[in-house]
Structure formats: structure tokens, C-alpha cells
Coordinates of C-alpha atoms and ligand atoms in Angstrom, one line a residue:
M20 CA -169.4 -69.1 -37.3
K21 CA -171.4 -66.5 -39.2
D22 CA -173.0 -68.7 -41.9
T23 CA -173.9 -66.7 -45.0
D24 CA -174.8 -67.8 -48.6
T25 CA -173.4 -66.3 -51.8
S26 CA -176.0 -63.5 -51.9
G27 CA -174.7 -62.3 -48.5
E28 CA -177.9 -63.2 -46.8
N29 CA -177.8 -65.2 -43.5
K30 CA -178.6 -68.8 -44.3
H31 CA -179.3 -69.5 -40.7
P32 CA -181.0 -67.3 -38.2
F33 CA -178.5 -68.3 -35.5
D34 CA -174.8 -68.6 -35.4
Y35 CA -175.1 -72.2 -34.1
D36 CA -177.7 -74.9 -33.9
L37 CA -176.4 -75.6 -30.4
Y38 CA -174.4 -73.6 -27.9
V39 CA -173.1 -75.5 -24.8
I40 CA -172.0 -73.7 -21.7
G41 CA -169.5 -75.9 -19.9
G42 CA -166.8 -78.3 -21.2
G43 CA -167.1 -81.0 -18.6
S44 CA -168.4 -84.6 -19.0
G45 CA -172.0 -83.7 -19.9
G46 CA -171.2 -80.7 -22.1
V47 CA -168.4 -82.4 -24.1
R48 CA -170.4 -85.6 -24.7
A49 CA -173.5 -83.6 -25.8
S50 CA -171.6 -81.3 -28.2
R51 CA -169.6 -84.1 -29.8
I52 CA -172.7 -86.3 -30.4
A53 CA -174.8 -83.3 -31.6
A54 CA -172.0 -82.3 -34.1
G55 CA -171.9 -86.0 -35.2
H56 CA -175.6 -85.7 -36.1
G57 CA -174.7 -82.7 -38.3
A58 CA -175.4 -79.8 -35.9
R59 CA -173.3 -76.6 -35.9
V60 CA -172.0 -76.5 -32.3
G61 CA -170.2 -74.0 -30.2
L62 CA -169.0 -74.6 -26.6
C63 CA -167.4 -72.3 -24.0
E64 CA -165.4 -73.3 -21.0
E65 CA -164.2 -70.9 -18.3
S66 CA -161.5 -73.2 -16.8
R67 CA -160.0 -76.3 -18.3
L68 CA -161.7 -78.7 -20.7
G69 CA -162.7 -81.9 -18.9
G70 CA -164.5 -80.3 -16.1
T71 CA -164.8 -81.5 -12.5
C72 CA -164.3 -85.2 -13.2
V73 CA -161.1 -84.9 -15.2
I74 CA -159.5 -81.8 -13.6
R75 CA -160.5 -81.9 -10.0
G76 CA -162.6 -84.9 -9.4
C77 CA -162.8 -88.6 -10.3
V78 CA -159.6 -88.9 -12.3
P79 CA -157.1 -87.2 -10.0
K80 CA -158.9 -88.7 -7.0
K81 CA -158.4 -92.2 -8.4
L82 CA -154.8 -91.5 -9.1
L83 CA -154.4 -90.4 -5.4
V84 CA -156.2 -93.5 -4.3
F85 CA -153.7 -95.6 -6.2
A86 CA -150.8 -93.6 -4.6
S87 CA -152.3 -94.1 -1.1
Q88 CA -152.8 -97.8 -1.5
F89 CA -149.1 -98.5 -1.8
S90 CA -148.6 -98.2 2.0
E91 CA -151.1 -101.0 2.5
A92 CA -149.5 -103.1 -0.2
F93 CA -146.0 -102.6 1.4
A94 CA -147.5 -103.6 4.8
D95 CA -149.1 -106.7 3.3
A96 CA -146.0 -107.7 1.3
S97 CA -144.0 -109.1 4.2
G98 CA -146.6 -111.9 4.6
Y99 CA -145.6 -113.0 1.0
G100 CA -141.9 -113.0 1.7
W101 CA -141.1 -109.4 0.5
Q102 CA -139.0 -107.0 2.5
V103 CA -139.8 -103.5 1.5
A104 CA -137.6 -101.3 3.6
G105 CA -137.1 -97.5 3.3
A106 CA -140.1 -96.8 1.1
E107 CA -140.8 -93.0 1.1
F108 CA -143.6 -91.0 -0.4
D109 CA -142.9 -87.7 -2.2
W110 CA -146.1 -85.6 -2.4
P111 CA -144.8 -82.9 -4.8
E112 CA -143.6 -85.6 -7.1
M113 CA -147.1 -87.2 -7.1
V114 CA -148.8 -83.9 -7.6
A115 CA -146.6 -83.2 -10.6
A116 CA -147.2 -86.6 -12.1
K117 CA -151.0 -86.2 -11.6
E118 CA -150.8 -82.8 -13.3
R119 CA -149.1 -84.3 -16.3
E120 CA -151.8 -86.8 -16.7
I121 CA -154.6 -84.3 -16.3
T122 CA -153.0 -82.0 -18.9
R123 CA -152.8 -85.0 -21.3
L124 CA -156.5 -85.7 -20.8
E125 CA -157.4 -82.0 -21.2
Q126 CA -155.6 -82.0 -24.5
V127 CA -157.4 -85.2 -25.6
Y128 CA -160.7 -83.5 -24.9
G129 CA -159.6 -80.5 -27.0
R130 CA -158.7 -82.7 -29.9
L131 CA -161.9 -84.7 -29.7
L132 CA -164.0 -81.5 -29.8
E133 CA -161.9 -80.2 -32.7
G134 CA -162.2 -83.5 -34.6
A135 CA -165.9 -83.4 -34.2
G136 CA -166.1 -79.9 -35.6
V137 CA -167.2 -78.2 -32.3
E138 CA -166.0 -74.6 -32.0
V139 CA -164.5 -74.0 -28.6
H140 CA -164.3 -70.6 -26.9
A141 CA -162.2 -70.1 -23.8
G142 CA -164.1 -68.0 -21.2
R143 CA -167.1 -67.8 -19.0
G144 CA -170.4 -67.9 -20.9
V145 CA -173.3 -65.7 -19.7
L146 CA -176.8 -65.8 -21.1
V147 CA -178.2 -62.5 -22.1
D148 CA -181.5 -63.8 -23.5
A149 CA -182.9 -67.3 -24.4
H150 CA -180.8 -67.5 -27.6
T151 CA -177.7 -65.5 -26.8
V152 CA -174.5 -66.3 -24.9
V153 CA -171.8 -63.8 -24.3
V154 CA -168.2 -65.1 -23.8
D155 CA -165.6 -62.5 -23.0
G156 CA -167.6 -59.8 -24.7
Q157 CA -168.3 -61.9 -27.8
R158 CA -172.0 -62.7 -28.6
Y159 CA -173.0 -66.0 -29.9
T160 CA -176.5 -66.9 -30.9
A161 CA -177.9 -70.4 -31.0
E162 CA -181.2 -72.1 -31.7
K163 CA -180.7 -74.4 -28.6
I164 CA -178.6 -73.8 -25.6
L165 CA -177.3 -76.5 -23.2
I166 CA -176.2 -75.6 -19.7
A167 CA -173.7 -78.0 -18.4
V168 CA -171.8 -75.9 -15.8
G169 CA -171.6 -78.5 -13.0
G170 CA -171.2 -77.6 -9.4
R171 CA -168.8 -76.2 -6.9
P172 CA -167.9 -77.5 -3.4
A173 CA -170.2 -76.1 -0.7
V174 CA -168.6 -74.2 2.2
P175 CA -170.6 -73.9 5.4
E176 CA -170.9 -70.4 6.9
M177 CA -168.8 -70.0 10.1
P178 CA -166.1 -67.8 11.4
G179 CA -162.8 -68.8 9.8
A180 CA -164.5 -70.9 7.0
E181 CA -162.0 -69.4 4.6
L182 CA -159.1 -71.1 6.5
A183 CA -160.4 -74.5 5.3
I184 CA -159.9 -76.2 2.0
T185 CA -162.3 -78.1 -0.2
S186 CA -161.6 -81.0 -2.6
D187 CA -160.7 -78.4 -5.3
E188 CA -157.6 -77.4 -3.3
A189 CA -156.8 -80.8 -1.9
F190 CA -155.3 -82.0 -5.2
D191 CA -152.6 -79.3 -5.3
L192 CA -151.5 -78.8 -1.7
P193 CA -147.9 -77.6 -1.4
E194 CA -147.3 -80.2 1.2
L195 CA -148.9 -83.3 2.7
P196 CA -150.6 -82.4 6.1
K197 CA -149.4 -84.3 9.1
Q198 CA -152.9 -84.0 10.5
I199 CA -156.2 -83.3 8.8
L200 CA -159.8 -82.9 9.9
I201 CA -162.3 -83.8 7.2
V202 CA -165.8 -82.5 7.7
G203 CA -168.7 -84.5 6.0
G204 CA -169.7 -88.2 5.8
G205 CA -170.4 -88.6 2.0
Y206 CA -168.4 -89.8 -1.0
I207 CA -165.7 -87.1 -0.9
A208 CA -165.1 -87.1 2.8
V209 CA -164.6 -90.9 3.1
E210 CA -162.5 -91.1 -0.1
F211 CA -160.2 -88.3 1.0
A212 CA -160.0 -89.7 4.5
G213 CA -158.6 -92.9 2.9
I214 CA -156.2 -91.0 0.6
F215 CA -154.7 -88.9 3.4
N216 CA -154.6 -91.8 5.8
G217 CA -152.9 -94.1 3.3
L218 CA -150.3 -91.4 2.5
G219 CA -149.4 -91.1 6.2
S220 CA -151.5 -88.2 7.5
D221 CA -153.3 -88.5 10.9
V222 CA -157.0 -88.3 9.8
T223 CA -160.1 -87.3 11.8
L224 CA -163.5 -87.4 10.1
S225 CA -166.2 -85.4 11.6
Y226 CA -169.8 -86.1 10.7
R227 CA -173.0 -84.6 12.1
R228 CA -175.0 -87.9 12.3
D229 CA -174.3 -91.4 13.6
R230 CA -172.6 -93.1 10.7
I231 CA -170.9 -92.2 7.4
L232 CA -172.4 -92.8 3.9
R233 CA -176.0 -92.1 4.7
G234 CA -178.2 -93.5 1.9
F235 CA -176.0 -96.6 1.3
D236 CA -177.0 -100.0 2.6
D237 CA -176.4 -100.2 6.4
D238 CA -174.0 -103.2 6.0
V239 CA -172.0 -101.2 3.6
R240 CA -171.8 -98.3 6.0
R241 CA -170.8 -100.6 8.9
F242 CA -168.1 -102.5 7.0
V243 CA -166.6 -99.3 5.5
E244 CA -166.5 -97.6 8.8
A245 CA -164.9 -100.7 10.5
G246 CA -162.3 -100.9 7.7
M247 CA -161.4 -97.2 8.0
Q248 CA -161.2 -97.5 11.7
G249 CA -158.9 -100.5 11.4
R250 CA -156.6 -98.5 9.1
G251 CA -156.4 -95.7 11.7
V252 CA -159.0 -93.1 10.8
T253 CA -160.6 -91.5 13.8
F254 CA -164.4 -90.7 13.6
R255 CA -166.0 -87.9 15.5
Y256 CA -169.8 -88.3 15.2
H257 CA -172.8 -86.2 16.2
D258 CA -171.0 -82.9 16.0
I259 CA -170.2 -80.1 13.6
P260 CA -167.5 -77.4 13.6
V261 CA -168.8 -73.9 14.3
G262 CA -165.6 -71.9 13.9
I263 CA -162.0 -72.2 12.8
E264 CA -159.0 -70.0 13.9
T265 CA -155.3 -69.9 13.1
L266 CA -152.8 -70.9 15.7
D267 CA -149.3 -69.5 15.8
R268 CA -147.3 -72.1 13.9
S269 CA -144.1 -73.2 15.3
P270 CA -142.3 -76.2 13.7
G271 CA -144.1 -79.5 14.3
Q272 CA -147.2 -77.9 15.7
S273 CA -150.8 -77.7 14.5
H274 CA -151.9 -74.5 13.0
R275 CA -155.7 -74.6 12.9
R276 CA -158.0 -74.8 15.9
V277 CA -161.5 -76.0 15.1
H278 CA -164.3 -75.3 17.6
F279 CA -167.2 -77.7 17.7
K280 CA -170.9 -77.1 18.6
D281 CA -170.5 -79.2 21.8
G282 CA -167.9 -76.7 23.1
S283 CA -164.8 -78.8 22.5
H284 CA -162.0 -78.0 20.1
L285 CA -159.5 -79.9 18.0
D286 CA -156.1 -78.7 16.8
T287 CA -155.0 -79.8 13.4
D288 CA -152.8 -78.8 10.4
L289 CA -155.6 -78.6 7.8
V290 CA -159.4 -78.6 7.7
M291 CA -161.2 -79.8 4.6
F292 CA -164.9 -79.4 3.9
A293 CA -166.6 -82.2 2.0
V294 CA -170.2 -81.2 2.7
G295 CA -171.8 -81.5 -0.8
R296 CA -171.6 -79.5 -4.0
N297 CA -173.8 -76.6 -5.2
P298 CA -174.8 -75.9 -8.8
H299 CA -172.6 -73.3 -10.4
T300 CA -175.5 -71.1 -11.6
V301 CA -174.7 -67.7 -9.9
D302 CA -174.4 -64.8 -12.4
L303 CA -175.0 -67.1 -15.3
G304 CA -177.8 -64.9 -16.7
L305 CA -180.5 -67.4 -16.0
P306 CA -183.1 -64.7 -15.1
E307 CA -182.3 -62.8 -18.3
A308 CA -183.0 -66.0 -20.3
G309 CA -186.1 -66.8 -18.2
V310 CA -184.7 -70.0 -16.8
Q311 CA -186.1 -70.9 -13.4
T312 CA -184.0 -72.4 -10.6
T313 CA -184.7 -73.8 -7.2
D314 CA -183.6 -71.8 -4.1
S315 CA -180.3 -73.6 -4.1
G316 CA -179.7 -72.8 -7.8
V317 CA -180.5 -76.1 -9.3
I318 CA -182.0 -76.0 -12.8
P319 CA -185.1 -78.3 -12.7
V320 CA -185.5 -80.2 -16.0
D321 CA -187.9 -82.8 -17.5
D322 CA -187.1 -86.3 -18.8
H323 CA -185.6 -84.7 -21.9
S324 CA -183.3 -82.4 -19.8
R325 CA -185.5 -79.4 -20.9
S326 CA -185.7 -76.5 -18.6
N327 CA -188.9 -74.3 -18.3
V328 CA -187.6 -72.4 -21.4
S329 CA -188.3 -74.6 -24.4
N330 CA -185.0 -74.2 -26.2
I331 CA -182.8 -74.3 -23.1
F332 CA -181.6 -77.6 -21.7
A333 CA -179.4 -78.6 -18.8
V334 CA -177.5 -81.8 -18.0
G335 CA -175.1 -83.0 -15.3
D336 CA -174.6 -81.8 -11.7
V337 CA -176.3 -78.5 -12.3
T338 CA -179.6 -80.4 -12.5
D339 CA -178.8 -82.3 -9.3
R340 CA -180.5 -85.6 -10.5
V341 CA -177.6 -88.0 -9.8
Q342 CA -174.3 -86.3 -9.4
L343 CA -172.1 -88.8 -11.2
T344 CA -170.0 -88.5 -14.4
P345 CA -171.5 -91.5 -16.2
V346 CA -175.0 -90.1 -15.5
A347 CA -174.0 -86.7 -17.0
L348 CA -172.6 -88.5 -20.0
M349 CA -175.9 -90.4 -20.5
E350 CA -177.9 -87.3 -20.1
G351 CA -175.8 -85.3 -22.6
H352 CA -175.9 -88.2 -25.1
A353 CA -179.6 -88.7 -24.8
F354 CA -180.2 -84.9 -25.2
A355 CA -178.1 -84.8 -28.4
D356 CA -179.7 -87.9 -29.9
S357 CA -183.2 -86.6 -29.1
E358 CA -182.7 -83.0 -30.3
F359 CA -180.3 -83.6 -33.2
G360 CA -180.3 -87.3 -34.1
G361 CA -184.0 -87.7 -34.7
H362 CA -184.0 -90.5 -32.1
E363 CA -186.2 -89.7 -29.0
R364 CA -184.2 -90.9 -25.9
P365 CA -185.5 -89.9 -22.5
V366 CA -183.0 -90.1 -19.6
E367 CA -183.2 -93.0 -17.2
H368 CA -181.9 -92.9 -13.6
A369 CA -183.0 -96.3 -12.4
N370 CA -180.4 -98.8 -11.1
V371 CA -177.5 -96.4 -11.4
P372 CA -174.5 -98.3 -10.0
S373 CA -171.9 -96.4 -8.0
A374 CA -168.7 -97.0 -6.1
V375 CA -167.0 -95.3 -3.2
F376 CA -163.3 -95.4 -3.6
S377 CA -162.9 -95.5 0.1
Q378 CA -160.4 -97.9 1.8
P379 CA -162.0 -100.5 1.9
Q380 CA -163.8 -99.9 -1.3
A381 CA -167.6 -100.1 -1.6
A382 CA -170.0 -100.5 -4.6
S383 CA -173.8 -100.6 -4.8
V384 CA -176.5 -101.0 -7.3
G385 CA -180.3 -101.0 -6.8
L386 CA -182.3 -101.0 -3.6
T387 CA -180.7 -101.1 -0.2
E388 CA -182.1 -103.7 2.2
H389 CA -184.0 -100.9 4.0
E390 CA -185.5 -99.5 0.8
A391 CA -186.5 -103.0 -0.4
R392 CA -188.3 -103.8 2.9
E393 CA -190.2 -100.5 2.5
Q394 CA -191.1 -100.9 -1.1
L395 CA -191.6 -104.7 -1.6
Q396 CA -194.0 -107.1 0.0
S397 CA -191.4 -109.8 0.8
V398 CA -187.7 -109.6 0.6
E399 CA -184.9 -112.2 0.9
V400 CA -181.4 -111.1 1.8
F401 CA -178.3 -113.2 1.1
R402 CA -175.1 -112.0 2.7
S403 CA -171.6 -113.2 3.1
S404 CA -168.8 -111.7 5.1
F405 CA -165.4 -113.2 4.6
K406 CA -161.7 -112.5 4.7
P407 CA -160.4 -111.8 1.2
M408 CA -157.9 -114.5 0.2
K409 CA -155.1 -111.9 -0.2
Y410 CA -155.4 -111.1 3.5
T411 CA -154.7 -114.6 4.7
L412 CA -150.9 -114.5 4.3
S413 CA -150.7 -110.8 4.8
G414 CA -152.4 -111.2 8.2
R415 CA -154.6 -108.2 7.6
D416 CA -157.5 -108.5 10.0
E417 CA -160.4 -107.3 7.8
K418 CA -163.5 -108.8 6.3
G419 CA -165.3 -108.0 3.1
M420 CA -169.0 -108.1 2.6
M421 CA -171.3 -109.1 -0.3
K422 CA -175.0 -108.9 -0.2
L423 CA -177.9 -109.7 -2.6
I424 CA -181.4 -108.3 -2.1
V425 CA -184.0 -110.4 -3.7
D426 CA -187.7 -109.6 -4.3
E427 CA -189.3 -112.9 -3.1
A428 CA -192.4 -112.6 -5.3
S429 CA -190.5 -112.3 -8.6
N430 CA -187.2 -113.8 -7.5
R431 CA -185.5 -110.8 -9.1
V432 CA -182.2 -109.5 -7.7
V433 CA -183.1 -105.9 -6.9
G434 CA -179.9 -104.8 -5.1
I435 CA -176.2 -105.7 -4.8
H436 CA -173.9 -104.2 -2.2
L437 CA -170.2 -104.9 -1.9
V438 CA -167.4 -103.9 0.4
G439 CA -163.8 -105.1 -0.2
P440 CA -161.0 -105.2 -2.7
D441 CA -162.1 -104.5 -6.3
S442 CA -165.7 -104.0 -5.4
A443 CA -166.2 -101.4 -8.2
E444 CA -164.7 -103.6 -10.8
I445 CA -166.8 -106.6 -9.7
L446 CA -170.0 -104.6 -9.5
Q447 CA -169.9 -103.2 -13.0
G448 CA -170.7 -106.5 -14.6
F449 CA -173.3 -107.5 -12.0
A450 CA -175.0 -104.2 -12.5
V451 CA -175.9 -105.4 -16.0
A452 CA -177.7 -108.4 -14.4
V453 CA -179.7 -106.2 -12.1
R454 CA -180.5 -103.8 -14.9
A455 CA -181.6 -106.8 -17.0
G456 CA -183.9 -107.9 -14.2
L457 CA -182.2 -111.3 -13.7
T458 CA -183.4 -113.6 -11.0
K459 CA -181.6 -115.3 -8.1
A460 CA -182.1 -118.5 -10.0
D461 CA -180.1 -117.0 -12.9
F462 CA -177.3 -116.1 -10.4
D463 CA -177.4 -119.7 -9.0
R464 CA -177.1 -121.2 -12.5
T465 CA -174.0 -119.2 -13.1
I466 CA -170.7 -121.0 -12.5
G467 CA -168.3 -119.2 -10.3
I468 CA -164.7 -118.3 -11.2
H469 CA -162.4 -119.8 -8.6
P470 CA -160.7 -118.5 -6.5
T471 CA -162.2 -115.0 -6.6
S472 CA -164.2 -112.9 -4.2
A473 CA -166.8 -112.3 -6.9
E474 CA -167.8 -116.0 -7.0
E475 CA -169.5 -115.5 -3.6
L476 CA -172.3 -113.6 -5.5
V477 CA -173.2 -116.8 -7.5
T478 CA -172.8 -119.2 -4.5
L479 CA -174.9 -117.5 -1.8
R480 CA -177.5 -120.2 -0.9
Q481 CA -179.1 -119.5 2.5
P482 CA -181.0 -116.2 3.0
V483 CA -180.2 -114.5 6.3
D484 CA -183.0 -114.4 9.0
Ligands
LIG2 P1 -172.4 -85.9 -0.4 O1 -173.8 -85.4 -0.6 O2 -172.1 -87.3 -0.7 O3 -172.1 -85.8 1.2 C1 -172.2 -84.6 1.9 C2 -171.9 -84.8 3.3 O4 -171.8 -83.6 4.0 C3 -173.0 -85.6 4.0 O5 -172.4 -86.5 4.9 C4 -173.8 -84.5 4.7 O6 -174.5 -84.9 5.9 C5 -172.7 -83.5 5.1 N1 -173.1 -82.1 5.2 C6 -173.9 -81.4 4.4 N2 -174.1 -80.2 4.8 C7 -173.3 -80.1 6.0 C8 -173.1 -79.0 6.9 N3 -173.6 -77.8 6.7 N4 -172.3 -79.3 7.9 C9 -171.8 -80.5 8.1 N5 -172.0 -81.6 7.3 C10 -172.8 -81.3 6.2 O7 -171.4 -84.9 -1.0 P2 -169.9 -84.9 -1.3 O8 -169.4 -83.5 -1.2 O9 -169.2 -86.0 -0.6 O10 -169.9 -85.3 -2.9 C11 -170.6 -84.6 -3.8 C12 -171.2 -85.4 -4.9 O11 -170.1 -85.8 -5.7 C13 -171.8 -86.7 -4.4 O12 -173.2 -86.5 -4.3 C14 -171.5 -87.7 -5.4 O13 -172.6 -88.0 -6.2 C15 -170.3 -87.2 -6.2 N6 -169.1 -87.9 -6.0 C16 -169.1 -89.2 -6.4 C17 -168.0 -90.0 -6.2 C18 -167.9 -91.4 -6.7 O14 -168.8 -91.8 -7.5 N7 -167.0 -92.2 -6.3 C19 -166.8 -89.5 -5.6 C20 -166.9 -88.1 -5.1 C21 -168.1 -87.4 -5.3 P3 -175.9 -85.6 5.8 O15 -175.7 -87.1 5.5 O16 -176.4 -85.4 7.2 O17 -176.7 -84.9 4.8

């Protein structure tokens, strides 16, 4: 977009008002909103529009979670009078269906950008100075640059690490593994453990500490762990792999041997690392543009997502604030409103709700009990653990958990933690209440919807000791 007036002179000193590197959640939202405010916007994407969330993250993950939950539904169905005989799962069919949906969404993103007037360039963008991005040999200049390149799965260094997969490859495996070892204890490890287990693989999860989901409320961690164990996932705690080798594969036999620090080994079909994600900033030209990063490649930014270079901004996972899609969307939107909409909007990361699509599912907002006891003078905890109604006839022996953390001085609900069916759907609405600073008395005044699990949250009367 070389903008010239009738005299042939450049009307604008730069090709664009904004150039965005990365067409994922944060980059696409920022560019669309900025263009809506009248900015001339260019964007480059080296892979597929939609980024991690749409192409190899939240969306295909949730589709696989749906696929994996049918085995549980079939098992529960007989308690309700159904006979579901001969159900079989076809992995390639599921992968193909997932791919069709991802391609549809990718095209939707393309059309949205086009409709907003954003010029999209396919290729990897590299900064050559603070105002210039080169994409496939083509130079584009811009007054402001937004870096929204996201992250890539981390792979620990060890002999044979290349024999393992990460979540990137897990979505398109040629076949479903009979056995899989998943390394890590965070979101991705527990979600994929549930997916593979539900689809019929024999799953072992190896975590270096004592319990999965560090950082979540301890009751959430206990209930998720118990539910996963009840469904057949094996946990291997206090150990980490130190090497992986290939075994000769004869039909029906494992073909990876994983050596652990304690000297033991495990034979399995497939090893998957889910040990966090690193910012994708290598060879991005950040030093050439003067942009500072931390040792791990993260771009530090201020409340307005501005880097140390005044015209260069960054949003999303590359800034490692909270690695969640809705947070990247909020950051991208706030950036565009502030810089191009004349409406100052700093980012806010307080009370971000999140869900783990593990089986059983978990969702949290606000302070954990541990954090509340550390930060507040006096805390009341209300907790209920109960068998979801659906499990009565199905005979499934599993309890859900709901927990409210209340600041005794103000009576405000400062944390909610759920484990059980539909936790994510239930929590979204209650997150508004926490965000709005509502009190336990407000919860008590609210009439429940019967019979639901969610009504527990408005009928908890006695604090636990
Ligand atoms: P997490 O940071 O959630 O978990 C990483 C796990 O790997 C931790 O258990 C960590 O252990 C462990 N670990 C780290 N380094 C090593 C190592 N060298 N060897 C062995 N174990 C190691 O990262 P994920 O990869 O699970 O997910 C990345 C991000 O993606 C998350 O932070 C999350 O924000 C986002 N995400 C969100 C989802 C959702 O909202 N539902 C779903 C999937 C991802 P330790 O606890 O000891 O540090």
C-alpha cells in the first residue's frame, strides 16, 4: 500500500499506520479493531491464519475432548436403559473432520481481515529496524508495529528428545497410540491425558513434583487427579525422563523406551512433551529493531503492551503475561483502542477465569484458598462435594467439587473453584460476579435453578472449619 497523492509525493511517511507480525488471536483482533478505527493496517502470518488457538490449540483440542467423551457417555448410557453395542472409534476420520473445521475457521479469519480492509501477507515477518518488516524479501514500513507471534512448545534437552512429539503433532498423528507417556503436569498434559485415555489409549502422565496442576486450588488438584485415576490414567510423580530411545518394533510391541532420572525405564508407543511453551522470538530481528527480551525470549511490555521501543508493541503469549486466548484478545483490542481509537485502555489481568478441559473438567476464577489465606486477614471457605445427578443412574463413582473463597472482612467472594461436568460453562457467569465484587450475601440472595449442579454455588451455607 504505497499511498501517494496526485502530485506523486508520498502522503504518508510509512506504508502502513500499523504492521502486525502474527495472525493469531491477538494479532487478528488488534488489526481488525485498528482498521475499524481508520488505520491503514498490514499483517503477515507465516503459517495459517488463526494461530495457535484455532489451528493447533484450543479449538482442535476441544473437538478432540468432545470425541473422547463419547466413551464415557456410552459407558454411562446403560444405566439409562440404552444398549450401545459395537461402538468403534476411527481416528483418521476424526482427524479429517477436525481438519475440515479448522480450514473453515481459517477461511473465516481471512474473510474477516479482508472485510476490515487489513492487507494480509503470507510469510514470516522479520524486523530490520524499528519501522520496517521484511516478509519474503518484500519491505513494509509502518509507524507502529505489533508483535503477536505467540509461542512454540518447549522440548527439554535430552538424548532422543526428537523421538517425542508435542501438542503440535498430537492433532495429526497417523494413528492413535495404544500407549502414551505424557510428560508435564499443566493444562496441556492433563487435557491430552484425558483425550487419549477417553479414546482408548493406555495413558501414563509423568510429573516432576507431587501433584498435577500446580497453581490451581489444592481441592481442584485433588479432585481432578482422583477423577483421572478413576478413569484409568496412571500417574508417575517425582521423576522426569532423562533419555528416550527407539526399540525395534514388532507388531503389538512398544517402540519407545524412556529412561527416568531414578534409573527406571518405561516402554511405550509414543512420548509427548507438555512442559510449557516458549515465545517464538528467535530470528525475529528484535535486536535490529532495538527490542529487548528476557533470557527466555519473552518481550516485556508495560500496561499498554508497549515494549522498550516506543513504537513497537507486543500482545499475547509472546509477552508471557497470561497465556490464554481471551487474554490475548483483550490485550490486542485494548492496544488498538488506545493507539488508534483515541480511547486509553490499559490491559487488566485481574480475576481472569480459566478452565482445564480435563476429564473431569475444572474451572477457576480469583484467589485459591492458599492465596487468600496468605493475602487476606480472615477467610471463609464454603465447599461442597457431591455426586452429579447424572452419575446416580449411570453408577459412575465420582464426585464433583464446588468451592467459594470469601474475604470475611468485606464478605466479597474472591475465588470460585469447580470440578465436575460443565464446570467451564458454569464458571463463566459466576466470573462476572467475582469481577463485579459481589458478596456472599448476594450469592445467598440468588435463587438456585433446580435441579442443577450450579445451584450449589448459591446454597452453600456453612463455612468449612
Ligand atoms: P504449563 O505451564 O501449564 O505446564 C507445564 C508443565 O510442565 C508443568 O507441570 C511444569 O512443571 C512442567 N515442566 C516444565 N519444564 C519441565 C521440564 N524441563 N521437565 C519436566 N517437566 C517440566 O504449560 P502447558 O504446556 O501445559 O501449557 C502452556 C500454556 O498454554 C499454559 O500456560 C496455559 O496458559 C495455556 N493453555 C491453556 C489451556 C486452557 O485454557 N484450557 C489449554 C492448554 C494450554 P512445574 O509445575 O514443576 O513447573
